[in-house]
PDB file of C-alpha atoms and ligand atoms in Angstrom:
ATOM      1  CA  LEU N 261      -8.019  -1.548  19.583  1.00 55.00           C
ATOM      2  CA  LYS N 262      -9.594  -4.974  19.460  1.00 58.00           C
ATOM      3  CA  GLY N 263     -13.048  -3.394  19.759  1.00 65.00           C
ATOM      4  CA  VAL N 264     -12.299  -0.846  17.036  1.00 62.00           C
ATOM      5  CA  ARG N 265     -11.132  -3.569  14.711  1.00 61.00           C
ATOM      6  CA  GLN N 266     -14.198  -5.692  15.388  1.00 65.00           C
ATOM      7  CA  ARG N 267     -16.574  -2.741  14.743  1.00 63.00           C
ATOM      8  CA  LEU N 268     -14.667  -1.910  11.579  1.00 58.00           C
ATOM      9  CA  ILE N 269     -15.017  -5.440  10.221  1.00 58.00           C
ATOM     10  CA  GLU N 270     -18.697  -5.597  11.187  1.00 61.00           C
ATOM     11  CA  LYS N 271     -19.357  -2.306   9.354  1.00 54.00           C
ATOM     12  CA  VAL N 272     -17.649  -3.393   6.165  1.00 52.00           C
ATOM     13  CA  VAL N 273     -19.456  -6.732   6.198  1.00 50.00           C
ATOM     14  CA  ARG N 274     -22.792  -4.958   6.891  1.00 51.00           C
ATOM     15  CA  ASP N 275     -22.246  -2.457   4.030  1.00 50.00           C
ATOM     16  CA  HIS N 276     -21.292  -5.294   1.820  1.00 47.00           C
ATOM     17  CA  GLU N 277     -24.449  -7.254   2.673  1.00 44.00           C
ATOM     18  CA  ASP N 278     -26.617  -4.164   2.077  1.00 44.00           C
ATOM     19  CA  ASP N 279     -25.154  -3.889  -1.401  1.00 43.00           C
ATOM     20  CA  ASP N 280     -26.033  -7.504  -1.938  1.00 40.00           C
ATOM     21  CA  ASP N 281     -29.778  -6.765  -1.906  1.00 34.00           C
ATOM     22  CA  ASP N 282     -29.360  -6.703  -5.644  1.00 29.00           C
ATOM     23  CA  ARG N 283     -29.789 -10.390  -6.447  1.00 22.00           C
ATOM     24  CA  SER N 284     -27.361 -10.241  -9.311  1.00 18.00           C
ATOM     25  CA  SER N 285     -24.491  -9.527  -6.953  1.00 19.00           C
ATOM     26  CA  ARG N 286     -25.039 -12.923  -5.305  1.00 20.00           C
ATOM     27  CA  VAL N 287     -23.361 -14.675  -8.199  1.00 22.00           C
ATOM     28  CA  SER N 288     -19.653 -14.443  -8.567  1.00 31.00           C
ATOM     29  CA  GLY N 289     -16.539 -15.610 -10.265  1.00 50.00           C
ATOM     30  CA  GLY N 290     -14.501 -12.981  -8.619  1.00 88.00           C
ATOM     31  CA  THR N 291     -11.745 -12.737  -6.111  1.00 89.00           C
ATOM     32  CA  ALA N 292     -11.294 -15.673  -3.694  1.00 91.00           C
ATOM     33  CA  SER N 293     -14.106 -17.628  -5.343  1.00 93.00           C
ATOM     34  CA  GLY N 294     -11.895 -20.718  -5.547  1.00 93.00           C
ATOM     35  CA  LYS N 295     -10.597 -20.374  -9.130  1.00 92.00           C
ATOM     36  CA  THR N 296      -7.081 -21.488  -8.244  1.00 90.00           C
ATOM     37  CA  THR N 297      -8.434 -24.337  -6.119  1.00 92.00           C
ATOM     38  CA  VAL N 298     -10.619 -25.586  -8.975  1.00 91.00           C
ATOM     39  CA  CYS N 299      -7.681 -25.367 -11.425  1.00 91.00           C
ATOM     40  CA  ASP N 300      -5.438 -27.305  -9.024  1.00 91.00           C
ATOM     41  CA  MET N 301      -8.066 -30.028  -8.701  1.00 93.00           C
ATOM     42  CA  ILE N 302      -8.419 -30.310 -12.485  1.00 91.00           C
ATOM     43  CA  ILE N 303      -4.643 -30.450 -12.879  1.00 91.00           C
ATOM     44  CA  GLN N 304      -4.370 -33.142 -10.201  1.00 94.00           C
ATOM     45  CA  GLN N 305      -6.919 -35.309 -11.978  1.00 94.00           C
ATOM     46  CA  LEU N 306      -5.143 -34.816 -15.314  1.00 91.00           C
ATOM     47  CA  HIS N 307      -1.811 -35.947 -13.843  1.00 92.00           C
ATOM     48  CA  ASP N 308      -1.156 -38.216 -16.823  1.00 90.00           C
ATOM     49  CA  HIS N 309      -1.219 -35.245 -19.239  1.00 88.00           C
ATOM     50  CA  ARG N 310       0.954 -32.204 -19.656  1.00 88.00           C
ATOM     51  CA  VAL N 311      -1.110 -29.359 -18.199  1.00 89.00           C
ATOM     52  CA  VAL N 312      -0.044 -25.754 -17.618  1.00 90.00           C
ATOM     53  CA  LEU N 313      -1.747 -23.097 -15.578  1.00 90.00           C
ATOM     54  CA  VAL N 314      -1.298 -19.454 -16.538  1.00 91.00           C
ATOM     55  CA  ASN N 315      -2.620 -16.943 -14.015  1.00 91.00           C
ATOM     56  CA  GLN N 316      -3.808 -13.584 -15.251  1.00 94.00           C
ATOM     57  CA  ASP N 317      -2.429 -12.178 -11.967  1.00 93.00           C
ATOM     58  CA  SER N 318       1.079 -12.753 -13.326  1.00 95.00           C
ATOM     59  CA  PHE N 319       0.339 -10.053 -15.901  1.00 96.00           C
ATOM     60  CA  TYR N 320      -0.492  -7.275 -13.460  1.00 96.00           C
ATOM     61  CA  ARG N 321       1.395  -4.162 -14.543  1.00 95.00           C
ATOM     62  CA  GLY N 322       4.038  -3.086 -12.069  1.00 91.00           C
ATOM     63  CA  LEU N 323       3.178   0.256 -10.463  1.00 91.00           C
ATOM     64  CA  THR N 324       5.089   3.370 -11.471  1.00 89.00           C
ATOM     65  CA  ALA N 325       6.882   5.231  -8.659  1.00 88.00           C
ATOM     66  CA  GLU N 326       4.066   7.792  -8.711  1.00 90.00           C
ATOM     67  CA  GLU N 327       1.335   5.133  -8.458  1.00 90.00           C
ATOM     68  CA  ALA N 328       3.223   3.299  -5.727  1.00 85.00           C
ATOM     69  CA  LYS N 329       3.135   6.439  -3.573  1.00 85.00           C
ATOM     70  CA  CYS N 330      -0.675   6.331  -3.398  1.00 84.00           C
ATOM     71  CA  VAL N 331      -1.281   2.641  -3.853  1.00 82.00           C
ATOM     72  CA  HIS N 332      -4.573   2.880  -1.925  1.00 80.00           C
ATOM     73  CA  GLU N 333      -5.906   4.934  -4.861  1.00 85.00           C
ATOM     74  CA  TYR N 334      -5.013   2.275  -7.401  1.00 90.00           C
ATOM     75  CA  ASN N 335      -7.736  -0.008  -8.778  1.00 93.00           C
ATOM     76  CA  PHE N 336      -6.286  -3.517  -9.146  1.00 93.00           C
ATOM     77  CA  ASP N 337      -9.672  -4.837 -10.236  1.00 94.00           C
ATOM     78  CA  HIS N 338     -10.000  -2.711 -13.374  1.00 96.00           C
ATOM     79  CA  PRO N 339      -9.101  -4.367 -16.707  1.00 96.00           C
ATOM     80  CA  ASP N 340      -6.434  -1.688 -17.292  1.00 97.00           C
ATOM     81  CA  ALA N 341      -4.480  -3.015 -14.297  1.00 97.00           C
ATOM     82  CA  PHE N 342      -3.370  -5.956 -16.476  1.00 96.00           C
ATOM     83  CA  ASP N 343      -0.991  -6.022 -19.429  1.00 97.00           C
ATOM     84  CA  THR N 344      -3.469  -7.825 -21.671  1.00 96.00           C
ATOM     85  CA  GLU N 345      -1.275  -7.557 -24.787  1.00 97.00           C
ATOM     86  CA  GLN N 346       1.485  -9.469 -23.045  1.00 97.00           C
ATOM     87  CA  PHE N 347      -0.990 -11.998 -21.648  1.00 94.00           C
ATOM     88  CA  LEU N 348      -2.375 -12.573 -25.146  1.00 94.00           C
ATOM     89  CA  GLU N 349       1.071 -12.914 -26.664  1.00 95.00           C
ATOM     90  CA  CYS N 350       1.962 -15.501 -24.043  1.00 93.00           C
ATOM     91  CA  ILE N 351      -1.160 -17.603 -24.701  1.00 90.00           C
ATOM     92  CA  GLU N 352      -0.669 -17.442 -28.443  1.00 90.00           C
ATOM     93  CA  LYS N 353       2.887 -18.693 -28.114  1.00 92.00           C
ATOM     94  CA  LEU N 354       1.746 -21.573 -25.917  1.00 90.00           C
ATOM     95  CA  ARG N 355      -0.912 -22.449 -28.487  1.00 87.00           C
ATOM     96  CA  ARG N 356       1.836 -22.590 -31.104  1.00 87.00           C
ATOM     97  CA  THR N 357       3.599 -25.021 -28.705  1.00 88.00           C
ATOM     98  CA  GLN N 358       6.386 -22.541 -27.972  1.00 91.00           C
ATOM     99  CA  SER N 359       7.629 -22.180 -24.418  1.00 94.00           C
ATOM    100  CA  VAL N 360       7.163 -18.860 -22.651  1.00 96.00           C
ATOM    101  CA  GLN N 361       8.547 -16.952 -19.696  1.00 96.00           C
ATOM    102  CA  VAL N 362       5.711 -15.853 -17.451  1.00 97.00           C
ATOM    103  CA  PRO N 363       6.360 -12.890 -15.128  1.00 97.00           C
ATOM    104  CA  ILE N 364       6.251 -13.442 -11.383  1.00 96.00           C
ATOM    105  CA  TYR N 365       4.057 -10.947  -9.549  1.00 95.00           C
ATOM    106  CA  ASP N 366       4.739  -9.877  -5.989  1.00 91.00           C
ATOM    107  CA  PHE N 367       1.451  -9.041  -4.233  1.00 87.00           C
ATOM    108  CA  LYS N 368       3.233  -7.712  -1.169  1.00 83.00           C
ATOM    109  CA  ASN N 369       5.038  -4.974  -3.081  1.00 84.00           C
ATOM    110  CA  HIS N 370       2.610  -4.638  -6.024  1.00 87.00           C
ATOM    111  CA  ARG N 371       5.292  -5.193  -8.611  1.00 90.00           C
ATOM    112  CA  ARG N 372       6.843  -7.803 -10.833  1.00 92.00           C
ATOM    113  CA  CYS N 373      10.049  -9.517  -9.819  1.00 90.00           C
ATOM    114  CA  SER N 374      12.417  -7.976 -12.351  1.00 83.00           C
ATOM    115  CA  GLU N 375      14.989 -10.781 -12.240  1.00 85.00           C
ATOM    116  CA  SER N 376      13.001 -13.997 -12.342  1.00 92.00           C
ATOM    117  CA  PHE N 377      10.390 -15.559 -14.598  1.00 94.00           C
ATOM    118  CA  ARG N 378       8.511 -18.847 -14.602  1.00 95.00           C
ATOM    119  CA  GLN N 379       9.373 -20.988 -17.594  1.00 96.00           C
ATOM    120  CA  VAL N 380       6.214 -22.588 -19.047  1.00 94.00           C
ATOM    121  CA  ASN N 381       6.615 -25.254 -21.690  1.00 91.00           C
ATOM    122  CA  ALA N 382       4.279 -26.425 -24.430  1.00 82.00           C
ATOM    123  CA  SER N 383       1.507 -28.661 -23.110  1.00 87.00           C
ATOM    124  CA  ASP N 384      -1.558 -30.714 -23.947  1.00 87.00           C
ATOM    125  CA  VAL N 385      -3.859 -28.546 -21.873  1.00 88.00           C
ATOM    126  CA  ILE N 386      -3.571 -24.820 -21.181  1.00 89.00           C
ATOM    127  CA  ILE N 387      -5.588 -23.406 -18.309  1.00 90.00           C
ATOM    128  CA  LEU N 388      -5.983 -19.638 -17.948  1.00 90.00           C
ATOM    129  CA  GLU N 389      -7.166 -18.391 -14.586  1.00 91.00           C
ATOM    130  CA  GLY N 390      -8.119 -14.904 -13.444  1.00 92.00           C
ATOM    131  CA  ILE N 391     -10.894 -12.532 -12.453  1.00 94.00           C
ATOM    132  CA  LEU N 392     -11.049 -10.974 -15.917  1.00 93.00           C
ATOM    133  CA  VAL N 393     -10.122 -13.718 -18.380  1.00 91.00           C
ATOM    134  CA  PHE N 394     -13.512 -13.374 -20.095  1.00 90.00           C
ATOM    135  CA  HIS N 395     -13.307  -9.599 -20.372  1.00 93.00           C
ATOM    136  CA  ASP N 396     -11.184  -9.148 -23.499  1.00 93.00           C
ATOM    137  CA  PRO N 397     -12.792 -10.879 -26.523  1.00 93.00           C
ATOM    138  CA  ARG N 398      -9.375 -11.769 -27.970  1.00 92.00           C
ATOM    139  CA  VAL N 399      -8.451 -13.735 -24.843  1.00 89.00           C
ATOM    140  CA  ARG N 400     -11.962 -15.099 -24.418  1.00 86.00           C
ATOM    141  CA  ASN N 401     -12.179 -16.435 -27.946  1.00 85.00           C
ATOM    142  CA  LEU N 402      -8.977 -18.422 -27.605  1.00 82.00           C
ATOM    143  CA  MET N 403     -10.561 -20.767 -25.103  1.00 79.00           C
ATOM    144  CA  ASN N 404     -12.284 -24.068 -25.804  1.00 83.00           C
ATOM    145  CA  MET N 405     -14.160 -24.128 -22.522  1.00 87.00           C
ATOM    146  CA  LYS N 406     -15.040 -21.224 -20.297  1.00 89.00           C
ATOM    147  CA  ILE N 407     -15.678 -21.938 -16.623  1.00 91.00           C
ATOM    148  CA  PHE N 408     -17.080 -19.452 -14.141  1.00 92.00           C
ATOM    149  CA  VAL N 409     -16.579 -20.284 -10.465  1.00 93.00           C
ATOM    150  CA  ASP N 410     -19.628 -19.072  -8.636  1.00 93.00           C
ATOM    151  CA  THR N 411     -19.214 -18.608  -4.904  1.00 91.00           C
ATOM    152  CA  ASP N 412     -21.310 -16.397  -2.614  1.00 90.00           C
ATOM    153  CA  ALA N 413     -19.940 -12.892  -2.156  1.00 90.00           C
ATOM    154  CA  ASP N 414     -19.890 -13.113   1.647  1.00 88.00           C
ATOM    155  CA  VAL N 415     -17.876 -16.356   1.532  1.00 92.00           C
ATOM    156  CA  ARG N 416     -15.435 -14.728  -0.891  1.00 89.00           C
ATOM    157  CA  LEU N 417     -15.032 -11.664   1.298  1.00 84.00           C
ATOM    158  CA  ALA N 418     -14.303 -13.783   4.376  1.00 85.00           C
ATOM    159  CA  ARG N 419     -11.776 -15.888   2.460  1.00 89.00           C
ATOM    160  CA  ARG N 420     -10.157 -12.831   0.984  1.00 86.00           C
ATOM    161  CA  ILE N 421      -9.618 -11.158   4.362  1.00 82.00           C
ATOM    162  CA  ARG N 422      -7.982 -14.334   5.651  1.00 84.00           C
ATOM    163  CA  ARG N 423      -5.888 -14.940   2.537  1.00 87.00           C
ATOM    164  CA  ASP N 424      -4.717 -11.341   2.134  1.00 82.00           C
ATOM    165  CA  THR N 425      -3.606 -11.078   5.743  1.00 80.00           C
ATOM    166  CA  VAL N 426      -1.975 -14.524   5.795  1.00 82.00           C
ATOM    167  CA  GLU N 427      -0.497 -14.790   2.294  1.00 84.00           C
ATOM    168  CA  ARG N 428      -0.356 -11.365   0.704  1.00 80.00           C
ATOM    169  CA  GLY N 429       1.276  -9.301   3.425  1.00 76.00           C
ATOM    170  CA  ARG N 430      -1.787  -7.304   4.469  1.00 74.00           C
ATOM    171  CA  ASP N 431      -1.466  -7.308   8.239  1.00 60.00           C
ATOM    172  CA  LEU N 432      -4.717  -5.994   9.671  1.00 61.00           C
ATOM    173  CA  ASN N 433      -3.382  -5.733  13.247  1.00 50.00           C
ATOM    174  CA  SER N 434      -0.209  -3.812  12.562  1.00 38.00           C
ATOM    175  CA  VAL N 435      -2.021  -1.780   9.967  1.00 38.00           C
ATOM    176  CA  LEU N 436      -4.611  -0.595  12.478  1.00 42.00           C
ATOM    177  CA  GLU N 437      -1.998   0.147  15.089  1.00 42.00           C
ATOM    178  CA  GLN N 438       0.046   2.193  12.664  1.00 39.00           C
ATOM    179  CA  ALA N 439      -3.034   3.827  11.125  1.00 39.00           C
ATOM    180  CA  SER N 440      -1.153   4.087   7.842  1.00 43.00           C
ATOM    181  CA  PRO N 441      -2.812   4.513   4.426  1.00 45.00           C
ATOM    182  CA  PHE N 442      -2.228   0.800   3.951  1.00 46.00           C
ATOM    183  CA  THR N 443      -5.202   0.309   6.257  1.00 45.00           C
ATOM    184  CA  TYR N 444      -7.281   0.635   3.146  1.00 44.00           C
ATOM    185  CA  LEU N 445      -5.576  -2.171   1.321  1.00 50.00           C
ATOM    186  CA  ASN N 446      -7.617  -4.902   2.844  1.00 58.00           C
ATOM    187  CA  ILE N 447     -11.225  -4.439   3.807  1.00 65.00           C
ATOM    188  CA  PHE N 448     -11.785  -0.849   2.666  1.00 70.00           C
ATOM    189  CA  LEU N 449     -10.205  -1.548  -0.663  1.00 76.00           C
ATOM    190  CA  TYR N 450     -12.820  -4.234  -1.106  1.00 80.00           C
ATOM    191  CA  ALA N 451     -15.724  -1.796  -0.793  1.00 81.00           C
ATOM    192  CA  LYS N 452     -13.991   0.953  -2.774  1.00 84.00           C
ATOM    193  CA  PHE N 453     -12.672  -0.974  -5.762  1.00 88.00           C
ATOM    194  CA  VAL N 454     -13.097  -4.752  -5.624  1.00 89.00           C
ATOM    195  CA  LYS N 455     -16.848  -5.008  -5.326  1.00 90.00           C
ATOM    196  CA  PRO N 456     -17.717  -2.201  -7.799  1.00 93.00           C
ATOM    197  CA  ALA N 457     -15.307  -3.690 -10.361  1.00 94.00           C
ATOM    198  CA  PHE N 458     -16.819  -7.106  -9.783  1.00 93.00           C
ATOM    199  CA  ASP N 459     -20.264  -5.683 -10.584  1.00 94.00           C
ATOM    200  CA  ASP N 460     -19.017  -3.692 -13.591  1.00 96.00           C
ATOM    201  CA  PHE N 461     -16.623  -6.160 -15.229  1.00 95.00           C
ATOM    202  CA  VAL N 462     -16.575  -9.650 -13.710  1.00 93.00           C
ATOM    203  CA  LEU N 463     -20.269 -10.320 -13.277  1.00 93.00           C
ATOM    204  CA  PRO N 464     -21.232  -9.128 -16.802  1.00 94.00           C
ATOM    205  CA  SER N 465     -18.627 -11.530 -18.224  1.00 92.00           C
ATOM    206  CA  LYS N 466     -20.386 -14.502 -16.605  1.00 91.00           C
ATOM    207  CA  LYS N 467     -22.671 -14.706 -19.655  1.00 93.00           C
ATOM    208  CA  TYR N 468     -19.741 -15.988 -21.718  1.00 91.00           C
ATOM    209  CA  ALA N 469     -19.261 -19.047 -19.495  1.00 91.00           C
ATOM    210  CA  ASP N 470     -19.966 -22.517 -20.871  1.00 89.00           C
ATOM    211  CA  VAL N 471     -19.936 -24.047 -17.405  1.00 90.00           C
ATOM    212  CA  ILE N 472     -20.799 -22.398 -14.106  1.00 92.00           C
ATOM    213  CA  ILE N 473     -19.493 -24.138 -10.991  1.00 92.00           C
ATOM    214  CA  PRO N 474     -21.385 -23.336  -7.813  1.00 92.00           C
ATOM    215  CA  ARG N 475     -19.333 -23.665  -4.585  1.00 90.00           C
ATOM    216  CA  GLY N 476     -15.981 -23.916  -6.378  1.00 91.00           C
ATOM    217  CA  GLY N 477     -13.681 -26.649  -5.134  1.00 92.00           C
ATOM    218  CA  ASP N 478     -16.428 -28.230  -3.019  1.00 95.00           C
ATOM    219  CA  ASN N 479     -18.248 -29.199  -6.199  1.00 95.00           C
ATOM    220  CA  HIS N 480     -16.558 -32.505  -7.032  1.00 96.00           C
ATOM    221  CA  VAL N 481     -19.288 -33.529  -9.488  1.00 95.00           C
ATOM    222  CA  ALA N 482     -18.712 -30.465 -11.680  1.00 93.00           C
ATOM    223  CA  ILE N 483     -14.934 -30.900 -11.584  1.00 93.00           C
ATOM    224  CA  ASP N 484     -15.201 -34.599 -12.510  1.00 95.00           C
ATOM    225  CA  LEU N 485     -17.458 -33.738 -15.467  1.00 93.00           C
ATOM    226  CA  ILE N 486     -15.050 -31.072 -16.694  1.00 91.00           C
ATOM    227  CA  VAL N 487     -12.096 -33.451 -16.447  1.00 91.00           C
ATOM    228  CA  GLN N 488     -14.056 -36.141 -18.293  1.00 93.00           C
ATOM    229  CA  ASP N 489     -14.821 -33.695 -21.093  1.00 90.00           C
ATOM    230  CA  ILE N 490     -11.173 -32.627 -21.394  1.00 89.00           C
ATOM    231  CA  ARG N 491     -10.109 -36.290 -21.513  1.00 89.00           C
ATOM    232  CA  THR N 492     -12.622 -36.982 -24.272  1.00 89.00           C
ATOM    233  CA  LYS N 493     -11.371 -34.017 -26.294  1.00 85.00           C
ATOM    234  CA  LEU N 494      -7.742 -34.995 -25.789  1.00 85.00           C
ATOM    235  CA  GLY N 495      -8.631 -38.509 -26.908  1.00 81.00           C
ATOM    236  CA  GLN N 496     -10.241 -37.130 -30.057  1.00 70.00           C
ATOM    237  CA  HIS N 497      -7.114 -35.105 -30.744  1.00 60.00           C
ATOM    238  CA  ASP N 498      -4.995 -38.230 -30.320  1.00 52.00           C
ATOM    239  CA  LEU N 499      -7.204 -40.012 -32.859  1.00 45.00           C
ATOM    240  CA  CYS N 500      -6.492 -37.274 -35.392  1.00 42.00           C
ATOM    241  CA  LYS N 501      -2.825 -38.223 -35.280  1.00 42.00           C
ATOM    242  CA  ILE N 502      -3.698 -41.432 -37.111  1.00 39.00           C
ATOM    243  CA  TYR N 503      -4.631 -39.405 -40.199  1.00 37.00           C
ATOM    244  CA  PRO N 504      -1.663 -37.231 -41.130  1.00 31.00           C
ATOM    245  CA  ASN N 505      -3.746 -34.906 -43.284  1.00 28.00           C
ATOM    246  CA  VAL N 506      -6.123 -34.183 -40.465  1.00 30.00           C
ATOM    247  CA  TYR N 507      -3.418 -33.494 -37.922  1.00 27.00           C
ATOM    248  CA  VAL N 508      -4.011 -29.792 -38.151  1.00 31.00           C
ATOM    249  CA  ILE N 509      -5.894 -29.768 -34.912  1.00 31.00           C
ATOM    250  CA  GLN N 510      -3.639 -28.501 -32.186  1.00 31.00           C
ATOM    251  CA  SER N 511      -3.029 -30.961 -29.422  1.00 35.00           C
ATOM    252  CA  THR N 512      -3.765 -28.201 -26.988  1.00 37.00           C
ATOM    253  CA  PHE N 513      -6.950 -27.549 -25.175  1.00 45.00           C
ATOM    254  CA  GLN N 514      -7.611 -24.251 -23.505  1.00 50.00           C
ATOM    255  CA  ILE N 515      -9.844 -23.502 -20.576  1.00 54.00           C
TER     256      ILE N 515
HETATM  257  P1  ADP Y 750      -9.169 -17.449  -6.242  1.00 64.72           P
HETATM  258  O1  ADP Y 750      -8.122 -18.110  -7.101  1.00 64.72           O
HETATM  259  O2  ADP Y 750     -10.513 -17.391  -6.902  1.00 64.72           O
HETATM  260  O3  ADP Y 750      -8.743 -16.119  -5.700  1.00 64.72           O
HETATM  261  P2  ADP Y 750      -8.480 -19.469  -4.283  1.00 64.72           P
HETATM  262  O4  ADP Y 750      -8.720 -20.822  -4.861  1.00 64.72           O
HETATM  263  O5  ADP Y 750      -7.058 -18.992  -4.239  1.00 64.72           O
HETATM  264  O6  ADP Y 750      -9.413 -18.386  -4.979  1.00 64.72           O
HETATM  265  O7  ADP Y 750      -9.115 -19.459  -2.823  1.00 64.72           O
HETATM  266  C1  ADP Y 750      -9.058 -18.281  -2.019  1.00 64.72           C
HETATM  267  C2  ADP Y 750      -8.854 -18.694  -0.562  1.00 64.72           C
HETATM  268  O8  ADP Y 750      -9.967 -19.465  -0.134  1.00 64.72           O
HETATM  269  C3  ADP Y 750      -7.606 -19.574  -0.356  1.00 64.72           C
HETATM  270  O9  ADP Y 750      -7.033 -19.226   0.887  1.00 64.72           O
HETATM  271  C4  ADP Y 750      -8.171 -20.991  -0.332  1.00 64.72           C
HETATM  272  O10 ADP Y 750      -7.396 -21.837   0.471  1.00 64.72           O
HETATM  273  C5  ADP Y 750      -9.564 -20.785   0.261  1.00 64.72           C
HETATM  274  N1  ADP Y 750     -10.548 -21.728  -0.314  1.00 64.72           N
HETATM  275  C6  ADP Y 750     -10.758 -21.995  -1.617  1.00 64.72           C
HETATM  276  N2  ADP Y 750     -11.750 -22.892  -1.782  1.00 64.72           N
HETATM  277  C7  ADP Y 750     -12.168 -23.218  -0.529  1.00 64.72           C
HETATM  278  C8  ADP Y 750     -13.186 -24.093  -0.002  1.00 64.72           C
HETATM  279  N3  ADP Y 750     -13.956 -24.811  -0.830  1.00 64.72           N
HETATM  280  N4  ADP Y 750     -13.352 -24.145   1.320  1.00 64.72           N
HETATM  281  C9  ADP Y 750     -12.587 -23.401   2.153  1.00 64.72           C
HETATM  282  N5  ADP Y 750     -11.614 -22.558   1.739  1.00 64.72           N
HETATM  283  C10 ADP Y 750     -11.404 -22.463   0.420  1.00 64.72           C
HETATM  284  O1  C5P Y 751      -6.479 -14.370  -6.691  1.00 64.72           O
HETATM  285  P1  C5P Y 751      -7.511 -13.309  -6.963  1.00 64.72           P
HETATM  286  O2  C5P Y 751      -8.370 -13.630  -8.152  1.00 64.72           O
HETATM  287  O3  C5P Y 751      -8.311 -12.922  -5.761  1.00 64.72           O
HETATM  288  O4  C5P Y 751      -6.624 -12.040  -7.377  1.00 64.72           O
HETATM  289  C1  C5P Y 751      -7.235 -10.867  -7.826  1.00 64.72           C
HETATM  290  C2  C5P Y 751      -7.333  -9.853  -6.693  1.00 64.72           C
HETATM  291  O5  C5P Y 751      -6.041  -9.461  -6.265  1.00 64.72           O
HETATM  292  C3  C5P Y 751      -8.042  -8.591  -7.138  1.00 64.72           C
HETATM  293  O6  C5P Y 751      -9.355  -8.580  -6.620  1.00 64.72           O
HETATM  294  C4  C5P Y 751      -7.170  -7.442  -6.580  1.00 64.72           C
HETATM  295  O7  C5P Y 751      -7.898  -6.552  -5.759  1.00 64.72           O
HETATM  296  C5  C5P Y 751      -6.124  -8.147  -5.739  1.00 64.72           C
HETATM  297  N1  C5P Y 751      -4.797  -7.511  -5.826  1.00 64.72           N
HETATM  298  C6  C5P Y 751      -4.219  -6.997  -4.676  1.00 64.72           C
HETATM  299  N2  C5P Y 751      -2.983  -6.398  -4.744  1.00 64.72           N
HETATM  300  C7  C5P Y 751      -2.308  -6.329  -5.905  1.00 64.72           C
HETATM  301  C8  C5P Y 751      -2.868  -6.864  -7.088  1.00 64.72           C
HETATM  302  C9  C5P Y 751      -4.130  -7.446  -7.008  1.00 64.72           C
HETATM  303  O8  C5P Y 751      -4.819  -7.074  -3.607  1.00 64.72           O
HETATM  304  N3  C5P Y 751      -1.108  -5.758  -5.923  1.00 64.72           N
END
């Protein structure tokens, strides 16, 4: 079984590299590029401000019973997989300094936790994170600064295999032993849905970025510059408070 698994992984990685002959597929802001890591680093540096992070993942639609039966046929990387109207509504409320209840998404069971929500309060800085946050113009245009985390596709694939097996309940070993349809949820799903959707939707949205961060969280210079810029903007907003008539500028800053 060990040998089968090894050959399987080698094949998927080889296919993946073949696809990458197209130079454009070398750039990425897609899955496992380090988006969350970059956001966490920004938030850490802005510890003296109120900062909230809203993940687009939280707005994945729950699967219907029918869809859940053939989950390996479901494309989680297509824009339709998200409830964008609800995502938009949530951001707009936060911009109006209202608190919101963000759904909690369960990656293991592909559904939202029906009972619990995450309460997010009004803040100085709102950070939106997700593979497709630049896709819908209404979401895109709400942001002051658009950052694209650009990490090599092979690095992302390796990280994703590790993360999905460790954190998201995709157990490659038991899956292979059981030979269930869930086999496809990890590496095959990548070739079938994740990479094509990256090429069709994520990569084309890179052109909307104001800042492109190569190497994600390893790029401390880029993160420092971004934090500096946010601090400057927040400072300018604070200045506006001195002039009551000018205090129309929201004290929020969206990324
Ligand atoms: P994304 O939010 O884009 O999916 P994450 O920040 O969650 O990406 O990172 C995906 C996985 O890769 C996580 O397991 C994380 O710990 C790991 N990771 C992120 N950045 C690095 C890095 N610079 N070096 C090594 N591992 C990293
Ligand atoms: O954190 P990251 O940006 O990688 O999250 C997006 C990825 O999560 C998508 O590429 C999608 O394939 C994956 N996903 C999943 N199972 C779900 C929902 C999304 O593997 N139920």
